[in-house]
Coordinates of C-alpha atoms and ligand atoms in Angstrom, one line a residue:
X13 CA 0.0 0.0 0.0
X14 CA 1.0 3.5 -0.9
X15 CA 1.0 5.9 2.2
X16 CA -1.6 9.0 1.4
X17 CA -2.9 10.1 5.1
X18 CA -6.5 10.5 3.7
X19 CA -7.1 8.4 0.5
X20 CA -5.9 4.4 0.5
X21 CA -4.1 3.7 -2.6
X22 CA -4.4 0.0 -2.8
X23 CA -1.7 -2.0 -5.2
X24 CA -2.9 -3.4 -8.9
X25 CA -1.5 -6.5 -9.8
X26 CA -0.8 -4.4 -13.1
X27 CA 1.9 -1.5 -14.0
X28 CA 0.0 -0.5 -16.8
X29 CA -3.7 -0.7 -18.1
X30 CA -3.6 -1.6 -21.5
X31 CA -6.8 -3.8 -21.7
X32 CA -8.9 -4.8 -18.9
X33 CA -8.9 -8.3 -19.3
X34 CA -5.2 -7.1 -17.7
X35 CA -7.1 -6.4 -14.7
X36 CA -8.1 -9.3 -11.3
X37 CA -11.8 -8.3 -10.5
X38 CA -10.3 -7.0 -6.9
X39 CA -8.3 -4.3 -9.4
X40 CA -11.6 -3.7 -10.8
X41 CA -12.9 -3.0 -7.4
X42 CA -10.2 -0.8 -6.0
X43 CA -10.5 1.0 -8.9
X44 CA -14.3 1.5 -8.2
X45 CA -14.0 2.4 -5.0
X46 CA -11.0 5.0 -5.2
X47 CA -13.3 6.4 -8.1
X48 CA -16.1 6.4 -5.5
X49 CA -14.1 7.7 -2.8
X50 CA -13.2 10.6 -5.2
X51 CA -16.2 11.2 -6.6
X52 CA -17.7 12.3 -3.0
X53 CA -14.9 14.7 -3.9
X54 CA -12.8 15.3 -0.5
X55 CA -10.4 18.4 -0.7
X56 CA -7.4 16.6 0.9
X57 CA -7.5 14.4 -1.9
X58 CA -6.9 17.0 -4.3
X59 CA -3.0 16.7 -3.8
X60 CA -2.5 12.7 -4.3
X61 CA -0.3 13.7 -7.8
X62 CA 1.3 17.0 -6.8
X63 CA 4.2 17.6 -9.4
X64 CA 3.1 14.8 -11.2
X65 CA 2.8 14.5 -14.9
X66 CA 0.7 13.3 -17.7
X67 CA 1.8 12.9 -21.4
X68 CA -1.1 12.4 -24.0
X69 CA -0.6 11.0 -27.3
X70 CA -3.3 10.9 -29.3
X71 CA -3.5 10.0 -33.0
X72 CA -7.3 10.3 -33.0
X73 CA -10.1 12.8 -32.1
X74 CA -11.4 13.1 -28.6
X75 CA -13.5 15.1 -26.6
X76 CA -14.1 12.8 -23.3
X77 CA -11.2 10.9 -23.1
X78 CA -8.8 14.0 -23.7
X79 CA -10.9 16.1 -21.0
X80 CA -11.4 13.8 -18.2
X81 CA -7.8 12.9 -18.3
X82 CA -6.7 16.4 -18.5
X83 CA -9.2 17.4 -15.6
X84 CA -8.4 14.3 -13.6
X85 CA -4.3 15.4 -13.5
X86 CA -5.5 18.9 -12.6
X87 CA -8.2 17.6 -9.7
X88 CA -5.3 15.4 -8.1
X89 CA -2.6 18.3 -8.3
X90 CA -0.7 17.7 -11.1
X91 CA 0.0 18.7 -14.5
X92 CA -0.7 17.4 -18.5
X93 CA 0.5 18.3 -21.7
X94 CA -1.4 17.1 -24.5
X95 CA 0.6 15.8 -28.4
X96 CA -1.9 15.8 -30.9
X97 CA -0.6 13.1 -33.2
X98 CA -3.4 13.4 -35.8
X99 CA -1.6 13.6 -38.6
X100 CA 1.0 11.1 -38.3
X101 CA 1.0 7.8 -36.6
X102 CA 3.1 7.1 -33.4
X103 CA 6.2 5.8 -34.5
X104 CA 6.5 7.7 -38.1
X105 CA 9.3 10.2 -36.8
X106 CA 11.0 8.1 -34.8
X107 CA 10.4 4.8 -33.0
X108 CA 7.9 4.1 -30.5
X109 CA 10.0 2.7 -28.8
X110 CA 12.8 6.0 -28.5
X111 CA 9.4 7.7 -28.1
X112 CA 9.2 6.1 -24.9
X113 CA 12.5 6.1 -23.8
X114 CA 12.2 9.5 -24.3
X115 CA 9.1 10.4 -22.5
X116 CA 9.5 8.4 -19.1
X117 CA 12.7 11.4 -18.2
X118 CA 9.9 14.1 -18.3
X119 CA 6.8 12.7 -17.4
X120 CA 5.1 9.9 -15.3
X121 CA 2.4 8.8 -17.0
X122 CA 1.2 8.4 -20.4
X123 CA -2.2 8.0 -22.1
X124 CA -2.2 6.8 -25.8
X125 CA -4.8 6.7 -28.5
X126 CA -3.8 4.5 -31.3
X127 CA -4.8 3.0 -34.4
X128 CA -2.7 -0.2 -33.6
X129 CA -3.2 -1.4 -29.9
X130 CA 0.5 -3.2 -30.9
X131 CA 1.8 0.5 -30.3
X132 CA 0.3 0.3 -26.6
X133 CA 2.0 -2.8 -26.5
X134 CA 5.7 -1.2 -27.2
X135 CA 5.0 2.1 -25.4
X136 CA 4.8 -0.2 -22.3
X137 CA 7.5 -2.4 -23.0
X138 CA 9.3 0.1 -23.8
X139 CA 8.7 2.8 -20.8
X140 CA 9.3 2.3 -16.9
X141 CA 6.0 4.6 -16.5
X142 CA 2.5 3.6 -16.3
X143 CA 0.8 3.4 -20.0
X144 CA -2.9 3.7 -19.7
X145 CA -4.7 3.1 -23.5
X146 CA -6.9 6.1 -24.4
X147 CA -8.6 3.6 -27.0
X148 CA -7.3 1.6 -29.6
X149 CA -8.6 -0.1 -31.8
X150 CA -8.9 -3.2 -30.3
X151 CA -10.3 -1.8 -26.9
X152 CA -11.3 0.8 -25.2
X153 CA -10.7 -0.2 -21.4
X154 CA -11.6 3.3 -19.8
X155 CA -14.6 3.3 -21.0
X156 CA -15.5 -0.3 -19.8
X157 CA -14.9 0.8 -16.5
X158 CA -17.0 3.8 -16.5
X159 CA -19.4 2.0 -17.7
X160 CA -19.4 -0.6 -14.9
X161 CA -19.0 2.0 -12.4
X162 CA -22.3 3.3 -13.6
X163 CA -24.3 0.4 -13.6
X164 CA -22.5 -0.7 -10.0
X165 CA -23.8 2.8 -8.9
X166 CA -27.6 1.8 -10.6
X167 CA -27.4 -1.7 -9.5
X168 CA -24.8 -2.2 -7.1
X169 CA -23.2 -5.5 -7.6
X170 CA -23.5 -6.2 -11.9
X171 CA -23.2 -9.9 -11.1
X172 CA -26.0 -11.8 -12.6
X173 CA -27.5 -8.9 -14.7
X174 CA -27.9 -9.1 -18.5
X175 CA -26.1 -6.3 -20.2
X176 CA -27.0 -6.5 -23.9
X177 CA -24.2 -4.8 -26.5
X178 CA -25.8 -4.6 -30.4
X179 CA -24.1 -3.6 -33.5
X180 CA -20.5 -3.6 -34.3
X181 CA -18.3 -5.9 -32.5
X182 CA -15.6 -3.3 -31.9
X183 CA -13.4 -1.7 -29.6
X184 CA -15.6 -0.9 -27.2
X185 CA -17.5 -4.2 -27.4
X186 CA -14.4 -5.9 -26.7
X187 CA -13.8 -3.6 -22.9
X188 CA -17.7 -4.6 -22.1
X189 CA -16.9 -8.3 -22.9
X190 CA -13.8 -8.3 -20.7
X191 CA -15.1 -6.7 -18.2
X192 CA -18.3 -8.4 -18.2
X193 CA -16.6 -11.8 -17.6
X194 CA -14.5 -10.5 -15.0
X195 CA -17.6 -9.0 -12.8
X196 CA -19.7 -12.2 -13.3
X197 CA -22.4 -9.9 -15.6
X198 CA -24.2 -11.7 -18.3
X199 CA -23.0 -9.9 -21.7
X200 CA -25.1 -10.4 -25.1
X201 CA -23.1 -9.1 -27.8
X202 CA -25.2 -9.1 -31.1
X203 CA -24.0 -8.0 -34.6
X204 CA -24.4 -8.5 -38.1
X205 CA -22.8 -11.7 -39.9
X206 CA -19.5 -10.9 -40.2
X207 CA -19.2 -8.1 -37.7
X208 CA -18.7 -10.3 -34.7
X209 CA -16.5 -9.4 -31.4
X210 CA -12.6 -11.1 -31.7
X211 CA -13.2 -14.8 -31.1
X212 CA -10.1 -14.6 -29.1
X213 CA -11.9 -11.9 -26.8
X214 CA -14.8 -14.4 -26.4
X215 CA -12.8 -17.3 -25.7
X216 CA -10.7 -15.8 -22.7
X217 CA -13.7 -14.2 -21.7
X218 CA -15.8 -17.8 -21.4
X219 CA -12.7 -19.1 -19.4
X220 CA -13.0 -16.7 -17.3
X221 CA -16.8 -16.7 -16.8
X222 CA -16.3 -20.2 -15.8
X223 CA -14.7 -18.7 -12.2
X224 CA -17.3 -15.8 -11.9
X225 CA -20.5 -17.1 -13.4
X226 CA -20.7 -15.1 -15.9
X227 CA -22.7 -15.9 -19.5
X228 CA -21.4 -15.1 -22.5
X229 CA -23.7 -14.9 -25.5
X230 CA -22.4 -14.1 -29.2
X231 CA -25.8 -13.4 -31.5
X232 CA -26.7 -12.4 -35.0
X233 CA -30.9 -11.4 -33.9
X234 CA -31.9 -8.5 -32.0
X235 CA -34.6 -9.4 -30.8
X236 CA -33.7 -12.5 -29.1
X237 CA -30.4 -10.1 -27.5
X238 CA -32.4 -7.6 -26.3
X239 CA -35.1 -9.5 -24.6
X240 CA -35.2 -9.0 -20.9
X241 CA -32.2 -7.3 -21.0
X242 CA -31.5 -5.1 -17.7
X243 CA -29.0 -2.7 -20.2
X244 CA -28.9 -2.2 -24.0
X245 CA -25.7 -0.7 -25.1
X246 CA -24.7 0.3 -28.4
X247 CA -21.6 2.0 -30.3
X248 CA -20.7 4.0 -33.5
X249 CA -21.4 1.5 -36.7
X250 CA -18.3 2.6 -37.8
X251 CA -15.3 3.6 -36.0
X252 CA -12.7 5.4 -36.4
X253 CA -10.5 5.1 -39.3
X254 CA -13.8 3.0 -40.7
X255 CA -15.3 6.0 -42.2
X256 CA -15.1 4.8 -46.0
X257 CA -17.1 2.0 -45.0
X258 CA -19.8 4.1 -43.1
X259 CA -22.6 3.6 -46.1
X260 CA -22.3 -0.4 -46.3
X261 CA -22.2 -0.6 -42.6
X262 CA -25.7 1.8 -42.4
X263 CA -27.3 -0.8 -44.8
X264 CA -26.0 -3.3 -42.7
X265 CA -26.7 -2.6 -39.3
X266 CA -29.8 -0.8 -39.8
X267 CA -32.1 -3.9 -38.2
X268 CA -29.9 -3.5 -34.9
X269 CA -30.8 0.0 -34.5
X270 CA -31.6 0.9 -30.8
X271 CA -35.1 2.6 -30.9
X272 CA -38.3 2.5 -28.8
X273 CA -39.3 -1.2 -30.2
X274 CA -36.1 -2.7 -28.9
X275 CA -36.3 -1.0 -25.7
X276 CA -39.7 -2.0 -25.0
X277 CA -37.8 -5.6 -25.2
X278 CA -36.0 -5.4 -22.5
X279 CA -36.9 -5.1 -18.7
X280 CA -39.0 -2.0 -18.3
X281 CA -36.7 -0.5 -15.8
X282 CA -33.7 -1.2 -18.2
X283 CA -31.2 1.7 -19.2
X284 CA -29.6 2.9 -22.3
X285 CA -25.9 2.9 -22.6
X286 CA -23.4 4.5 -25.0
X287 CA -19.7 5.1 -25.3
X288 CA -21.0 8.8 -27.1
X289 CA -20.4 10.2 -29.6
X290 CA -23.6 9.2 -30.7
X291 CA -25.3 9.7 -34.1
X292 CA -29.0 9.7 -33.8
X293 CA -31.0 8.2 -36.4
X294 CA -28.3 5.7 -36.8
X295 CA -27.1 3.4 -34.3
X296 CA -30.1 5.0 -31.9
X297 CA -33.2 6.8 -32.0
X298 CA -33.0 10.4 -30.4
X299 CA -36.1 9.5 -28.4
X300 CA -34.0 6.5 -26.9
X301 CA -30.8 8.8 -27.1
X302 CA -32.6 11.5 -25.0
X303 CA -35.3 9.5 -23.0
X304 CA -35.6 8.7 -19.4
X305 CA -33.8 5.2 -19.3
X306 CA -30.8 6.9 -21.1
X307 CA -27.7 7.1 -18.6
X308 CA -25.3 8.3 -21.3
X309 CA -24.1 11.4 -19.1
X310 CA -23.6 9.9 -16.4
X311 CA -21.2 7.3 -17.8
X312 CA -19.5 10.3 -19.7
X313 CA -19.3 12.0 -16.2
X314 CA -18.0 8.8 -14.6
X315 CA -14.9 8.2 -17.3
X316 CA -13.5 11.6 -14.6
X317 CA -14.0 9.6 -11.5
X318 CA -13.0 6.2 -12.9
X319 CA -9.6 7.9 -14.7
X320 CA -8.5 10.0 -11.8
X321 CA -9.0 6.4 -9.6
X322 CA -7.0 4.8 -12.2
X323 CA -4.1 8.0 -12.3
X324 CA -3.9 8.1 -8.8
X325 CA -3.5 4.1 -8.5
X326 CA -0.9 3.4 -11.3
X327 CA 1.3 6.6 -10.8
X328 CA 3.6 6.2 -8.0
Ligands
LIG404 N1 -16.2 7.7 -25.4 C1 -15.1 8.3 -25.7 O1 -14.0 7.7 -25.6 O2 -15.2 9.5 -26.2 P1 -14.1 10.4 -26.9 O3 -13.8 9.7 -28.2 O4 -14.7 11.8 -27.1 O5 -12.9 10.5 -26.1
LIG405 N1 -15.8 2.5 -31.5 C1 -15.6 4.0 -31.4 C2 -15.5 4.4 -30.0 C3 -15.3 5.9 -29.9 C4 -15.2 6.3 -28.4 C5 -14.3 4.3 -32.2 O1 -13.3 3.6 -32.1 O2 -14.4 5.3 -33.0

């Protein structure tokens, strides 16, 4: 245990949090409940990461990833500074790997967004400083854990509900699959033929549901995915880097749109999820989008209180 005379810092078994199929579910729950403690938003907390810094890379757009991280290091005490990498993938000037070598002299921390999780990969390997992944494309752990930190707030324990994902088995499908397994929380993940979740993700994740009693359901209909679901969650159709594929995939995915008719599928007291942004009329309905079972900003406001947890945790 760290010493901090007012907020426990409990170890992770991890250094860096790269995916959270990384994470033990007791890493999952210190996490939550450092992101509870500082959520209730004590003042003497406020100085856990004095003259501490954050480096973030990112090579794609974001609004809530860049400004809850950036927020998080100024709540805590310490500092960010912020590489916009738009234009150039990581790597393309010089190495990741000097990159990182480079960056653990002047900072402590560092959040990537990346095309290639790979990158994530050789940051860490690469750096003696915590690497936290700001999304790649193969998850988006972050957000996985605000998300469970919302429904743990709805719900209190998520073990045993039925959290229903539809549309493209991406990145953020991926963080809710891992996740899911880890916390013992039934997971539907329906898409389209052909856009399926990793079958690597769902393998690890069913041998870990084994331990936590967790079910893990892979499913081409709808309907049958969002029936008496206690959450439907849904994502962008296309990601990312996707957007030359954005017509086809409209076509596509249109049956596994999140509107009123699917809702009224699930349990009547279930909520709405989304990583955001959101395009309504696509992917969901603005009724849906905007409607009373919709907990979108609070999971938006909840990527703060989870990040800052997870700064003030990995940064020693
Ligand atoms: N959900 C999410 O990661 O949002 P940004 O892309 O705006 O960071
Ligand atoms: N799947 C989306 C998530 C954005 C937060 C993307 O990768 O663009």
């Amino acid at each position: 245990m760290t010493s901090h005379p007012s907020l426990p810092l409990p170890e992770l078994s991890v250094h860096d949090l790269l995916c959270t199929s990384d994470l033990t579910t007791e890493d999952i729950e210190h996490v939550f409940t450092t992101a509870v403690t500082l959520k209730a938003g004590r003042d003497e907390h406020n100085q856990v990461l004095r003259q501490k810094r954050l480096a973030m890379i990112f090579e794609k757009d974001s609004l809530r990833t860049r400004f809850t991280f950036d927020i998080g290091m100024q709540d805590l005490g310490g500092s960010c500074v912020f590489m916009d990498h738009r234009d150039a993938r990581l790597g393309s000037r010089e190495s990741v790997k000097d990159m990182a070598r480079n960056l653990e002299r002047w900072v402590d921390c560092i959040v990537a967004r990346t095309f290639k999780h790979k990158v994530l990969d050789e940051l860490a390997a690469n750096a003696d400083i915590p690497i936290i992944n700001g999304l790649s494309d193969f998850v988006h752990p972050c957000q996985a854990l605000a998300d469970f930190m919302t429904l743990r707030e709805r719900w209190g324990n998520p073990a045993g509900k039925t959290l229903t994902y539809v549309g493209d088995g991406n990145n953020t499908c991926h963080s809710l699959i891992h996740t899911a397994a880890k916390l013992g929380t039934h997971i539907r993940a329906c898409s389209p033929e052909g856009y399926e979740p990793n079958a690597r993700v769902v393998s690890e994740a069913m041998r870990v549901a084994h331990q936590t009693g967790a079910e893990i359901s892979i499913l081409n209909d709808p309907d049958a995915a969002a029936d008496g679901a206690d959450a439907i969650y849904t994502d962008v159709w296309a990601s990312m880097g996707q957007e030359d594929e954005i017509e086809e995939r409209n076509g596509l995915f249109a049956p596994y749109q999140v509107n009123a008719d699917m809702m009224a599928r699930a349990k009547p007291d279930a909520f709405f999820m989304h990583c955001l942004p959101a395009h309504r009329g696509s992917e969901v309905t603005a009724d849906v989008m905007d409607g009373h079972q919709s907990i979108v900003y609070d999971i938006a406001e909840n990527r703060l209180h989870v990040q800052k947890a997870l700064l003030a945790l990995l940064i020693r």
